[in-house]
Amino acid sequence: MADTDNIPTPQTPPPWASLSSKEEKQWGELDTIKLNNDKGWLKAYGHVVIVVTYIIASIFIVAFLILAFHYLAPNSWTWLDQSQINKIQSMLFSGSMGAIFINTMRTQLSKAI
């Protein structure tokens, strides 16, 4: 004979038993719960994309204003040397910053429509 006859029966349900009853109550609403979770994640992702878009646009605008200032102001007011100005020019006019910005905006606008 096996030792299974000597196993005592538990007096109280285990601590996780209340969680299983909650799951059973919500079993019919799982699709709604999943949909709400997905909406929450998409909303959070949308906020992150908006913040990153504003940061990239702000960097682009500040870099453009600094470049314009260095071309328009007298030499005694400028603080960047020619190599630094060339780096700003290559960043602004290479198209990579604009392409990233436009691609991000196009993706977000297509989701909104």
PDB file of C-alpha atoms in Angstrom:
ATOM      1  CA  MET A   1       0.000   0.000   0.000  1.00  0.00           C
ATOM      2  CA  ALA A   2       1.134   3.526  -0.701  1.00  0.00           C
ATOM      3  CA  ASP A   3       1.623   6.295   1.826  1.00  0.00           C
ATOM      4  CA  THR A   4      -1.277   8.268   0.343  1.00  0.00           C
ATOM      5  CA  ASP A   5      -3.540   7.080   3.117  1.00  0.00           C
ATOM      6  CA  ASN A   6      -1.491   9.088   5.649  1.00  0.00           C
ATOM      7  CA  ILE A   7      -1.847  12.498   3.873  1.00  0.00           C
ATOM      8  CA  PRO A   8      -3.907  14.840   6.049  1.00  0.00           C
ATOM      9  CA  THR A   9      -6.592  16.984   4.480  1.00  0.00           C
ATOM     10  CA  PRO A  10      -6.043  20.738   4.857  1.00  0.00           C
ATOM     11  CA  GLN A  11      -8.256  22.529   7.352  1.00  0.00           C
ATOM     12  CA  THR A  12      -8.239  25.924   5.592  1.00  0.00           C
ATOM     13  CA  PRO A  13      -7.961  26.729   1.907  1.00  0.00           C
ATOM     14  CA  PRO A  14      -4.525  27.841   0.676  1.00  0.00           C
ATOM     15  CA  PRO A  15      -3.820  31.605   0.439  1.00  0.00           C
ATOM     16  CA  TRP A  16      -4.072  31.618  -3.347  1.00  0.00           C
ATOM     17  CA  ALA A  17      -7.585  30.140  -3.342  1.00  0.00           C
ATOM     18  CA  SER A  18      -9.211  33.575  -3.164  1.00  0.00           C
ATOM     19  CA  LEU A  19      -7.398  34.588  -6.358  1.00  0.00           C
ATOM     20  CA  SER A  20      -8.807  31.643  -8.260  1.00  0.00           C
ATOM     21  CA  SER A  21     -12.358  32.560  -7.246  1.00  0.00           C
ATOM     22  CA  LYS A  22     -11.762  36.114  -8.472  1.00  0.00           C
ATOM     23  CA  GLU A  23     -10.529  34.708 -11.788  1.00  0.00           C
ATOM     24  CA  GLU A  24     -13.620  32.536 -12.083  1.00  0.00           C
ATOM     25  CA  LYS A  25     -15.858  35.570 -11.503  1.00  0.00           C
ATOM     26  CA  GLN A  26     -14.090  37.556 -14.241  1.00  0.00           C
ATOM     27  CA  TRP A  27     -13.757  34.690 -16.716  1.00  0.00           C
ATOM     28  CA  GLY A  28     -16.457  36.051 -19.015  1.00  0.00           C
ATOM     29  CA  GLU A  29     -14.908  39.531 -19.007  1.00  0.00           C
ATOM     30  CA  LEU A  30     -11.359  38.526 -19.990  1.00  0.00           C
ATOM     31  CA  ASP A  31     -11.666  40.054 -23.463  1.00  0.00           C
ATOM     32  CA  THR A  32     -12.785  43.370 -21.960  1.00  0.00           C
ATOM     33  CA  ILE A  33      -9.967  43.306 -19.408  1.00  0.00           C
ATOM     34  CA  LYS A  34      -7.394  42.551 -22.138  1.00  0.00           C
ATOM     35  CA  LEU A  35      -8.792  45.346 -24.309  1.00  0.00           C
ATOM     36  CA  ASN A  36      -8.560  47.829 -21.420  1.00  0.00           C
ATOM     37  CA  ASN A  37      -4.968  46.756 -20.706  1.00  0.00           C
ATOM     38  CA  ASP A  38      -4.059  47.185 -24.384  1.00  0.00           C
ATOM     39  CA  LYS A  39      -5.647  50.640 -24.429  1.00  0.00           C
ATOM     40  CA  GLY A  40      -3.648  51.614 -21.344  1.00  0.00           C
ATOM     41  CA  TRP A  41      -0.370  50.530 -22.920  1.00  0.00           C
ATOM     42  CA  LEU A  42      -1.171  52.314 -26.188  1.00  0.00           C
ATOM     43  CA  LYS A  43      -2.044  55.473 -24.277  1.00  0.00           C
ATOM     44  CA  ALA A  44       1.256  55.334 -22.366  1.00  0.00           C
ATOM     45  CA  TYR A  45       3.164  54.680 -25.608  1.00  0.00           C
ATOM     46  CA  GLY A  46       1.399  57.620 -27.236  1.00  0.00           C
ATOM     47  CA  HIS A  47       2.453  59.937 -24.418  1.00  0.00           C
ATOM     48  CA  VAL A  48       6.067  58.780 -24.722  1.00  0.00           C
ATOM     49  CA  VAL A  49       6.031  59.331 -28.495  1.00  0.00           C
ATOM     50  CA  ILE A  50       4.617  62.834 -28.054  1.00  0.00           C
ATOM     51  CA  VAL A  51       7.282  63.754 -25.480  1.00  0.00           C
ATOM     52  CA  VAL A  52      10.082  62.374 -27.678  1.00  0.00           C
ATOM     53  CA  THR A  53       8.682  64.231 -30.698  1.00  0.00           C
ATOM     54  CA  TYR A  54       8.668  67.511 -28.764  1.00  0.00           C
ATOM     55  CA  ILE A  55      12.228  66.903 -27.564  1.00  0.00           C
ATOM     56  CA  ILE A  56      13.511  66.193 -31.094  1.00  0.00           C
ATOM     57  CA  ALA A  57      11.644  69.198 -32.504  1.00  0.00           C
ATOM     58  CA  SER A  58      13.027  71.418 -29.727  1.00  0.00           C
ATOM     59  CA  ILE A  59      16.591  70.259 -30.385  1.00  0.00           C
ATOM     60  CA  PHE A  60      16.119  70.931 -34.105  1.00  0.00           C
ATOM     61  CA  ILE A  61      14.729  74.435 -33.491  1.00  0.00           C
ATOM     62  CA  VAL A  62      17.438  75.356 -30.956  1.00  0.00           C
ATOM     63  CA  ALA A  63      20.189  74.105 -33.279  1.00  0.00           C
ATOM     64  CA  PHE A  64      18.712  76.091 -36.169  1.00  0.00           C
ATOM     65  CA  LEU A  65      18.475  79.258 -34.051  1.00  0.00           C
ATOM     66  CA  ILE A  66      22.080  78.875 -32.876  1.00  0.00           C
ATOM     67  CA  LEU A  67      23.233  78.392 -36.460  1.00  0.00           C
ATOM     68  CA  ALA A  68      21.262  81.431 -37.642  1.00  0.00           C
ATOM     69  CA  PHE A  69      22.662  83.501 -34.770  1.00  0.00           C
ATOM     70  CA  HIS A  70      26.231  82.561 -35.693  1.00  0.00           C
ATOM     71  CA  TYR A  71      25.680  83.646 -39.286  1.00  0.00           C
ATOM     72  CA  LEU A  72      23.892  86.903 -38.423  1.00  0.00           C
ATOM     73  CA  ALA A  73      25.714  88.113 -35.291  1.00  0.00           C
ATOM     74  CA  PRO A  74      29.089  89.868 -35.282  1.00  0.00           C
ATOM     75  CA  ASN A  75      32.130  87.635 -34.810  1.00  0.00           C
ATOM     76  CA  SER A  76      32.737  89.008 -31.326  1.00  0.00           C
ATOM     77  CA  TRP A  77      29.391  87.564 -30.144  1.00  0.00           C
ATOM     78  CA  THR A  78      29.871  84.028 -31.469  1.00  0.00           C
ATOM     79  CA  TRP A  79      31.249  81.189 -29.373  1.00  0.00           C
ATOM     80  CA  LEU A  80      31.413  78.239 -31.781  1.00  0.00           C
ATOM     81  CA  ASP A  81      34.340  77.579 -34.090  1.00  0.00           C
ATOM     82  CA  GLN A  82      33.926  76.552 -37.725  1.00  0.00           C
ATOM     83  CA  SER A  83      34.129  72.798 -37.074  1.00  0.00           C
ATOM     84  CA  GLN A  84      31.292  73.005 -34.532  1.00  0.00           C
ATOM     85  CA  ILE A  85      29.186  75.050 -36.946  1.00  0.00           C
ATOM     86  CA  ASN A  86      29.845  72.444 -39.648  1.00  0.00           C
ATOM     87  CA  LYS A  87      28.627  69.690 -37.310  1.00  0.00           C
ATOM     88  CA  ILE A  88      25.408  71.607 -36.635  1.00  0.00           C
ATOM     89  CA  GLN A  89      24.939  72.178 -40.369  1.00  0.00           C
ATOM     90  CA  SER A  90      25.452  68.520 -41.186  1.00  0.00           C
ATOM     91  CA  MET A  91      22.996  67.519 -38.456  1.00  0.00           C
ATOM     92  CA  LEU A  92      20.340  69.983 -39.619  1.00  0.00           C
ATOM     93  CA  PHE A  93      20.646  69.657 -43.360  1.00  0.00           C
ATOM     94  CA  SER A  94      21.634  66.021 -43.820  1.00  0.00           C
ATOM     95  CA  GLY A  95      17.980  65.095 -43.610  1.00  0.00           C
ATOM     96  CA  SER A  96      18.335  62.427 -40.958  1.00  0.00           C
ATOM     97  CA  MET A  97      16.805  64.535 -38.170  1.00  0.00           C
ATOM     98  CA  GLY A  98      13.961  65.669 -40.409  1.00  0.00           C
ATOM     99  CA  ALA A  99      13.395  62.138 -41.702  1.00  0.00           C
ATOM    100  CA  ILE A 100      13.123  60.771 -38.173  1.00  0.00           C
ATOM    101  CA  PHE A 101      10.725  63.551 -37.185  1.00  0.00           C
ATOM    102  CA  ILE A 102       8.549  63.207 -40.292  1.00  0.00           C
ATOM    103  CA  ASN A 103       8.485  59.403 -40.070  1.00  0.00           C
ATOM    104  CA  THR A 104       7.405  59.548 -36.432  1.00  0.00           C
ATOM    105  CA  MET A 105       4.700  62.103 -37.176  1.00  0.00           C
ATOM    106  CA  ARG A 106       3.448  60.170 -40.225  1.00  0.00           C
ATOM    107  CA  THR A 107       3.213  56.961 -38.193  1.00  0.00           C
ATOM    108  CA  GLN A 108       1.306  58.638 -35.372  1.00  0.00           C
ATOM    109  CA  LEU A 109      -1.050  60.497 -37.704  1.00  0.00           C
ATOM    110  CA  SER A 110      -1.865  57.311 -39.618  1.00  0.00           C
ATOM    111  CA  LYS A 111      -2.823  55.652 -36.318  1.00  0.00           C
ATOM    112  CA  ALA A 112      -5.075  58.571 -35.405  1.00  0.00           C
ATOM    113  CA  ILE A 113      -7.027  58.444 -38.657  1.00  0.00           C
TER     114      ILE A 113
END
